XYZ file of C-alpha atoms in Angstrom:
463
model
C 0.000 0.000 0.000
C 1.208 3.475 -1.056
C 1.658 5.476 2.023
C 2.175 9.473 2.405
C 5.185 10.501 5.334
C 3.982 13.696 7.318
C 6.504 15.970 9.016
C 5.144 18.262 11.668
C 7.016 20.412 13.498
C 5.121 22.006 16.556
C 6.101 24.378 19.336
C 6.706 21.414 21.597
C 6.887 18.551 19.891
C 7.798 17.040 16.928
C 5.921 14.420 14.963
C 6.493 12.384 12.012
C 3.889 9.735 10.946
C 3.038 7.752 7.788
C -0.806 7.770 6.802
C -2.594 6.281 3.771
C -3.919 7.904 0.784
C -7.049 8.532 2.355
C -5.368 10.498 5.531
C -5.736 7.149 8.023
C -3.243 7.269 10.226
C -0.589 3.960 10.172
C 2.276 4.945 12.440
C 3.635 7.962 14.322
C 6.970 8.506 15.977
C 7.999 11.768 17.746
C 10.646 13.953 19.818
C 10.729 16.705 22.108
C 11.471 20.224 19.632
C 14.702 20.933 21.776
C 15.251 24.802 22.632
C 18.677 26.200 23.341
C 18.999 29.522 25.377
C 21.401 31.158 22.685
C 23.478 32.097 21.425
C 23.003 34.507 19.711
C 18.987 33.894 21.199
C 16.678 31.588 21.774
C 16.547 29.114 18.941
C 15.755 25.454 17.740
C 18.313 22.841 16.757
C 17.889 22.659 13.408
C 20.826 19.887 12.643
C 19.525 18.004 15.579
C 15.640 17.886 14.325
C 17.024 17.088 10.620
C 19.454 14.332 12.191
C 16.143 12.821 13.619
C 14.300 13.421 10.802
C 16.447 11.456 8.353
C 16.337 8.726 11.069
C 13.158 8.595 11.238
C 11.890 8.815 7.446
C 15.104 5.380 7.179
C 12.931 3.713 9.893
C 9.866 4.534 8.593
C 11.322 3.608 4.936
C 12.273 -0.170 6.013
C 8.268 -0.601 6.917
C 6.252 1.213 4.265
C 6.268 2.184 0.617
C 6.678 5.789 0.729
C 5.454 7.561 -2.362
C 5.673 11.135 -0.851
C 6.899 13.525 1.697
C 4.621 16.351 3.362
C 5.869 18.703 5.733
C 4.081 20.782 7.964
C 4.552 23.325 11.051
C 3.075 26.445 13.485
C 3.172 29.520 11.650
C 5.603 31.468 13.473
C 8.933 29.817 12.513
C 10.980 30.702 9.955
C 14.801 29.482 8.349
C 17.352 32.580 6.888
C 19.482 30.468 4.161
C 22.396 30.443 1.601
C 22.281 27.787 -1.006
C 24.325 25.420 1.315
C 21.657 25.760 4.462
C 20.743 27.903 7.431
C 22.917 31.418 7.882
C 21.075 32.193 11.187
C 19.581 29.901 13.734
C 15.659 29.483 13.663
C 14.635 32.032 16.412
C 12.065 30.482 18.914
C 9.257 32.721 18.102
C 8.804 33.484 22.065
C 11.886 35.073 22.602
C 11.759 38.167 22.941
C 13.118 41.061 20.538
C 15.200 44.354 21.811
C 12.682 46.956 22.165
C 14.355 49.052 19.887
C 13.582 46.431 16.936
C 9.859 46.138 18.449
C 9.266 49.687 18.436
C 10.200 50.324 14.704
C 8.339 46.621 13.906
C 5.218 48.542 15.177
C 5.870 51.606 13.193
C 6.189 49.328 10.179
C 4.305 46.813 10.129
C 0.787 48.209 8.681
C -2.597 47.842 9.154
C -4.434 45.247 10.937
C -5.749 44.507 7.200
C -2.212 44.071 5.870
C -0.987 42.182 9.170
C -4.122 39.684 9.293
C -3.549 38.895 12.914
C -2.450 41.608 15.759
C 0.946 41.828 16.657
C 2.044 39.181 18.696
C 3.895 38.357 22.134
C 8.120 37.781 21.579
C 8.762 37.112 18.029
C 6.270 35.642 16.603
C 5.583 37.157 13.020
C 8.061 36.258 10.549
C 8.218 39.553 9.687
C 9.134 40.933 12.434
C 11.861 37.700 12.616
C 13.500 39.521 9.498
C 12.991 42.631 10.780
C 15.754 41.963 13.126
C 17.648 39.568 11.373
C 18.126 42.212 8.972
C 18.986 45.406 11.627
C 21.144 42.457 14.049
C 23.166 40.506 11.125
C 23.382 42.319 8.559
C 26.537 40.405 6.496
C 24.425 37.524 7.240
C 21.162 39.234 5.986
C 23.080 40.304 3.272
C 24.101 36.985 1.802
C 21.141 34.755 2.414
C 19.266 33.609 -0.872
C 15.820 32.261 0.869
C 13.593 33.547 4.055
C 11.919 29.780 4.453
C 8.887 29.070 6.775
C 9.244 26.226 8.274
C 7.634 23.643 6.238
C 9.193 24.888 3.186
C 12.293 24.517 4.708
C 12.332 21.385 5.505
C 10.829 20.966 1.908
C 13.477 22.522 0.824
C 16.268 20.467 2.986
C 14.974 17.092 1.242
C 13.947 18.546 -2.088
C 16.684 21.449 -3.209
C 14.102 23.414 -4.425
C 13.062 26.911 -2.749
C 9.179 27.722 -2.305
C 6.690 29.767 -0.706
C 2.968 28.809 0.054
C 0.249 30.401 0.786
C -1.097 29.094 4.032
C 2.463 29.297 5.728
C 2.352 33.089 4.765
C -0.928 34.059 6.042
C -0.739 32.468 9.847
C 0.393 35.925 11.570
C 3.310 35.912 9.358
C 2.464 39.572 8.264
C 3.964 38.588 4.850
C 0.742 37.934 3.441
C -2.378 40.169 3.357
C -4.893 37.585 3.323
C -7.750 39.462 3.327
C -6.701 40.112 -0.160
C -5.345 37.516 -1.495
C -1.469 39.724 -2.060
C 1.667 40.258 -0.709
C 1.838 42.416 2.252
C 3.373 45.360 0.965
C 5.852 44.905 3.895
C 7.957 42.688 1.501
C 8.245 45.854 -1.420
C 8.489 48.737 1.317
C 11.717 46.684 2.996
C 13.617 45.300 -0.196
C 12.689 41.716 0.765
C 11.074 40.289 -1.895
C 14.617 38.436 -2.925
C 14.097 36.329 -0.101
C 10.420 35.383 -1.108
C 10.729 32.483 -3.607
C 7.918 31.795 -6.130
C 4.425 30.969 -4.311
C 3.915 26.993 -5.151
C 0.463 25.262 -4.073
C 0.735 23.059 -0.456
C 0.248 20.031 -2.918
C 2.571 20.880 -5.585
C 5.400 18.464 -6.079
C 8.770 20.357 -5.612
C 10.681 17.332 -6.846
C 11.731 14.188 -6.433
C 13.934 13.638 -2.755
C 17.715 14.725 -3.406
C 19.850 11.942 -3.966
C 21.841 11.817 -1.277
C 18.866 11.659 0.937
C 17.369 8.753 -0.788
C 20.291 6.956 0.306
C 20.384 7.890 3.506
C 17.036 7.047 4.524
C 16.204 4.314 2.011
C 13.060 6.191 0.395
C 12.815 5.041 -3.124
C 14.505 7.888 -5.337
C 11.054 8.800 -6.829
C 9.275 9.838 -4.066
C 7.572 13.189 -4.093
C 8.510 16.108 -2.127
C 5.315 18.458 -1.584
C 5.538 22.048 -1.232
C 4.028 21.726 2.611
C 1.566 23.528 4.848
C 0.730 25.271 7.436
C -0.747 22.707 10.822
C -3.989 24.709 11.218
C -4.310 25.118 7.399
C -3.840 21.834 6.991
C -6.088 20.164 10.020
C -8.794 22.504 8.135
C -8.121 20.766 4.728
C -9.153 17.217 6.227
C -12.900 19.144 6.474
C -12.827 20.430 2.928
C -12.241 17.724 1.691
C -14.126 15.785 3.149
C -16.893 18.476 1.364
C -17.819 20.265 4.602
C -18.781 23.847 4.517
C -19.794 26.948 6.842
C -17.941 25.185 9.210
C -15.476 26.466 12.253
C -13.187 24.302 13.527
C -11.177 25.585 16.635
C -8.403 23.023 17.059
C -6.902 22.966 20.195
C -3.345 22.556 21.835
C -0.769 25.059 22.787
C -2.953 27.709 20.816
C -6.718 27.571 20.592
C -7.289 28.296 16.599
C -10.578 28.562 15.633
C -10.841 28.504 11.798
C -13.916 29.672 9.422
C -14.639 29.518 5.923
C -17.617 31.814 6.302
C -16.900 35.235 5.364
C -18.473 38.049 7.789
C -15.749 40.120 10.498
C -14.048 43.269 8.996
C -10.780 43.333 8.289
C -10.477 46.816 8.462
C -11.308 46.692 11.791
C -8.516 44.917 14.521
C -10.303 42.967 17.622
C -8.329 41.448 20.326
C -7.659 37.859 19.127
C -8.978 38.179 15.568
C -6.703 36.953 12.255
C -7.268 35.748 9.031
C -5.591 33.089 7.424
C -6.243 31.059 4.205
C -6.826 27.685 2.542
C -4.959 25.760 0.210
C -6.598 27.591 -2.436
C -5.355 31.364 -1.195
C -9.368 31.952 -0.335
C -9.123 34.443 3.282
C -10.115 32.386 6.017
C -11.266 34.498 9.313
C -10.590 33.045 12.680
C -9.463 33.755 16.272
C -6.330 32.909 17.742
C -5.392 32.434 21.919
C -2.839 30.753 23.735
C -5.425 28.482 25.607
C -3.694 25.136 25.863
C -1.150 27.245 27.599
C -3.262 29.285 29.982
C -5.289 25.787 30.995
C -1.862 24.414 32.421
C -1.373 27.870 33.760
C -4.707 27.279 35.755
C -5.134 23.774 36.719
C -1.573 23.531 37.929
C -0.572 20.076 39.315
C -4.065 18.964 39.459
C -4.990 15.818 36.871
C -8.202 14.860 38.692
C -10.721 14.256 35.795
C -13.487 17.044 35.063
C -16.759 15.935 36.464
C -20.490 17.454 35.866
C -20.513 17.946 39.818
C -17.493 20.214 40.112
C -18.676 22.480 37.171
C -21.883 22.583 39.291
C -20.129 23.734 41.911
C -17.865 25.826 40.307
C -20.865 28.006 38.140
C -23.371 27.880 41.361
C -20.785 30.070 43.408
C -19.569 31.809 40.516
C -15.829 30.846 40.565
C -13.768 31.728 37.695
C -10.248 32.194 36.055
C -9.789 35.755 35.492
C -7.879 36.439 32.340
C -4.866 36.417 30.737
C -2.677 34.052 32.693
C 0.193 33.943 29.765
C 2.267 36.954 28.382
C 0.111 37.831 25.661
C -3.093 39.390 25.958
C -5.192 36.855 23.949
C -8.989 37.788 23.917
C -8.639 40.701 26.581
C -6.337 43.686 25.739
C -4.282 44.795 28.584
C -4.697 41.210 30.656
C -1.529 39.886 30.014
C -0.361 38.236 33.243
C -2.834 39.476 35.177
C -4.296 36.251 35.196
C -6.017 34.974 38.340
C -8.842 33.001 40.057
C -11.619 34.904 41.679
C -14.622 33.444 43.666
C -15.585 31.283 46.904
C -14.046 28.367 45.637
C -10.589 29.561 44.177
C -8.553 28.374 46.806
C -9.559 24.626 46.291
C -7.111 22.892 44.374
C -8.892 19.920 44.182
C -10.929 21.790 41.238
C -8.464 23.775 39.065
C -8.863 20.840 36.588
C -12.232 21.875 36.301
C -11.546 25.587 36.152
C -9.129 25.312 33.744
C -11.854 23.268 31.466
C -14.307 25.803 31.978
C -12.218 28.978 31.347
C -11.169 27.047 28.307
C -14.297 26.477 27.173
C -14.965 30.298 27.691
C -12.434 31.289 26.130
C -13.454 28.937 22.993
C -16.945 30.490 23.316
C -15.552 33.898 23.195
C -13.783 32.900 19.616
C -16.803 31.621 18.189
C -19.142 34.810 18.912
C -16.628 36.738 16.401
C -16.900 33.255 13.550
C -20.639 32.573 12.993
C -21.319 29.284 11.511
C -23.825 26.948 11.656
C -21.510 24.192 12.226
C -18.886 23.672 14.939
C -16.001 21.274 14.513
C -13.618 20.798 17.814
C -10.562 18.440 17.822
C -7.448 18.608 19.228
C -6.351 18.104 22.841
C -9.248 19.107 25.082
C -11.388 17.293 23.157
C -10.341 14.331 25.233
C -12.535 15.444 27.677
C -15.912 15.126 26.898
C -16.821 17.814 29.028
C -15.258 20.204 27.215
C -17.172 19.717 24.061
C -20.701 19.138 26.288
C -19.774 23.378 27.489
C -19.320 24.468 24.192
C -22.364 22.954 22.890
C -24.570 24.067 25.924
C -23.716 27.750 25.322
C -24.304 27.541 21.572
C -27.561 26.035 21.407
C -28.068 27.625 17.831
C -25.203 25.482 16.206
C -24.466 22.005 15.217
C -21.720 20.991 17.147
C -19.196 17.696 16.423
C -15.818 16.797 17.632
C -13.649 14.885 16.189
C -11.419 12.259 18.148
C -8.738 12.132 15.866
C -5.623 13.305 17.281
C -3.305 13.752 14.617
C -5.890 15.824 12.170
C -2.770 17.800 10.964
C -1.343 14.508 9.899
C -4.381 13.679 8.486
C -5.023 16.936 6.068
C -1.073 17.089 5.355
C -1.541 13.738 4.118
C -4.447 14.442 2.214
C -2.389 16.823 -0.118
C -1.241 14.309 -2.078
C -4.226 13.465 -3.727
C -5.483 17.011 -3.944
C -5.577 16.766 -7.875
C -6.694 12.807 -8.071
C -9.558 12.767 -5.337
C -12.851 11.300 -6.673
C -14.919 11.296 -3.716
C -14.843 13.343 -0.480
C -12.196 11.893 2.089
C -13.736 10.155 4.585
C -14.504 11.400 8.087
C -15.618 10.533 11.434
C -17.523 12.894 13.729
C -19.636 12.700 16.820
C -22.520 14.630 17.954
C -21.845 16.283 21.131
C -24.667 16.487 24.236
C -24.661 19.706 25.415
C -23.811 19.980 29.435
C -26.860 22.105 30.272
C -27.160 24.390 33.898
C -29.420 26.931 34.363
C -27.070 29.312 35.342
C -23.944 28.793 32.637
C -25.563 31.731 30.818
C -25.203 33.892 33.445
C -22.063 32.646 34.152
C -20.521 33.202 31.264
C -21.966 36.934 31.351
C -20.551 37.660 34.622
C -17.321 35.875 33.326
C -16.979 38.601 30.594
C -17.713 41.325 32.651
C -14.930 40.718 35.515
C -12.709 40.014 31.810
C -13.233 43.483 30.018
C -13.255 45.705 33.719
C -10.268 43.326 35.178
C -12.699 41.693 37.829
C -13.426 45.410 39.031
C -16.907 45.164 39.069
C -19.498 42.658 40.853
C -17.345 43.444 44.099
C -14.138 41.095 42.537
């Protein structure tokens, strides 16, 4: 059986799995994404990740018939090269920049239209990444050939051919202004556009793997390297094709994304949290963006006790909440930014921050969704492994149809799908469930008095 080999590089970890043609997933192995201090700043290993890598893909290769390579990653990473590799370490995008690079970034960068997402905690945007590449190194600056995202990079380290794509420039790179479908004008104001190779499609094949890595790993020398994709982009894909529309899927982890392919907030206009990215296809694609999956750790602490329907009772009925923003980026709530804490009778009981942190995630999720109307709701990810979680979301939008979807490695599964973008005759298959909401006659008011102790800072209702 032909088999597709995904390579995801998240914040944290680092996956690489081998599906079938249809997405399914076979096999996944994975590493820690090590971070070193410096210098010259925070960065990841790249030669240690691309050691692994070719380890992997040889293991990988001795079990399955690899026809094709897909990479994917978070949209905040980046790669400065020459034609021989990397001239600068990839910068860990939260580390932060000198202030003097973050003031001009601001003065720069553009409008929220052109940007597409706010401007973001440490380095995050890939322009601003350049930015101070460009104004730290500038011999190094100077001689690179390609800025890469990330998985065009490591397209480019097993293919020898330079691209850009779409969906890796329009997730808060402020390269792309997705809202229409162009260049930021960034890129032409700075000089950079020698860095920007030629825009490819996610499912173009670059070319075949290089030689020398063929060897290396085994892989037969035919086997396709794909241009790559962005993880959100491409864990919304797996729902396209599959032939969903007006549909939102938030996927959850690290960030809480939520993704729409119904048209409707204006991009003229910048709200806290609000971006918009795009599909395979360059169509804008408006969505939210928070750093929940971080802020839930930040609030249940050490406690792992399971999320039950009592403690949420117990928890709304005295009006106990998590106070936003625990991390060091605003999110949802401008001005929060670690000014996070927990408010209410039952705050100092640690045997139901678990809870808490469910609920303020599912708040938070809530909050995402009033800004990307559908009339369908998709959840996956990581909190949809408790079924609690989707049971709140579906309880406080009684209006929508809302499914999650079990499947843990949905970026695998749309990155995989790529390869038979251009041959598909039916939609791909996929399963969802039908979530029963968690209904309590007083999680509307809850969540009213949870927004506003968010917008005042918990300086109303006595807090």
């Amino acid at each position: 059986m032909r088999t597709i080999a995904v390579f995801d590089t998240g914040k944290t970890n680092i996956k690489l799995s081998v599906s079938d043609e249809a997405g399914g997933l076979i096999e996944t192995l994975s590493t820690p994404n090590v971070v070193h201090d410096g210098p010259p700043y925070r960065h990841h290993d790249l030669a240690v990740i691309e050691a692994w890598l070719l380890d992997g893909l040889a293991t990988l290769a001795d079990r399955h018939d690899i026809a094709a390579v897909v990479c994917t990653a978070h949209g905040s990473g980046g790669v400065l090269v020459d034609d021989e590799g990397p001239v600068m370490p990839m910068i860990d995008y939260e580390q932060a920049v000198p202030s003097e690079i973050d003031r001009e970034y601001r003065e720069i960068a553009g409008s929220f239209r052109e940007r597409g997402s706010a401007v973001m905690l440490g380095a995050a945007h890939l322009a601003r990444q350049m930015l101070w590449l460009e104004r730290g190194w500038p011999d190094a600056f100077t001689q690179a050939r390609h800025f890469l995202a990330t998985p065009q990079y490591w397209a480019w380290r097993l293919s020898g051919v330079a691209a850009s794509e779409v969906t890796s420039l329009a997730a808060q790179s402020h390269l792309w202004c997705s809202a229409d479908g162009r260049p930021a004008r960034l890129i032409e104001a700075r000089n950079w556009q020698r860095l920007i190779p030629p825009l490819q499609p996610a499912w173009s094949r670059l070319a075949d793997i290089k030689p020398e890595i063929s060897g290396r790993t085994g892989l037969k020398p035919t086997t396709a390297i794909l241009c790559g994709i962005h993880d959100s982009s491409a864990n919304f894909y797996q729902y396209q094709a599959a032939g969903l529309s007006d549909i939102t899927v938030v996927s959850t982890g690290t960030w809480i994304v939520a993704i729409s392919d119904r048209s409707g907030p204006d991009f003229d206009v910048e709200r806290a949290g609000l971006c918009c990215n795009a599909d395979i296809e360059a169509k804008p694609l408006p969505g939210m963006l928070t750093m929940g999956g971080r802020e839930f750790a930040m609030v249940a602490g050490e406690d792992d006790r399971p999320t039950t329907e009592e403690n949420l009772a117990r928890l709304i009925e005295t009006r106990t909440i998590a106070l936003p923003s625990f991390g060091s980026d605003d999110g949802l709530f401008p001005g929060t930014s670690q000014r996070g804490r927990l408010t209410g009778p039952l705050a100092d009981h640690r045997d139901l921050r678990h809870s808490l942190a469910l609920l303020y995630a599912a708040l938070l999720t809530d909050r995402c969704l009033q800004l990307v109307q559908t009339s369908t709701v998709v959840l996956d990810g990581s909190f949809v492994r408790d079924p609690l979680y989707g049971a709140l979301i579906a309880a406080l939008n009684p209006d929508r149809r809302v499914f999650v979807n079990a499947d843990q490695y949905g970026t695998a599964t749309g990155a995989a799908l790529l390869a038979s973008h251009e041959t598909r005759q039916a939609p791909a298959p996929l399963a969802l469930r039908a979530v029963t909401p968690f209904l309590h006659p007083a999680l509307d008011e809850y969540r009213e008095h949870w927004l506003r102790a968010a917008h005042t800072g918990g300086q109303d209702d006595g807090l």
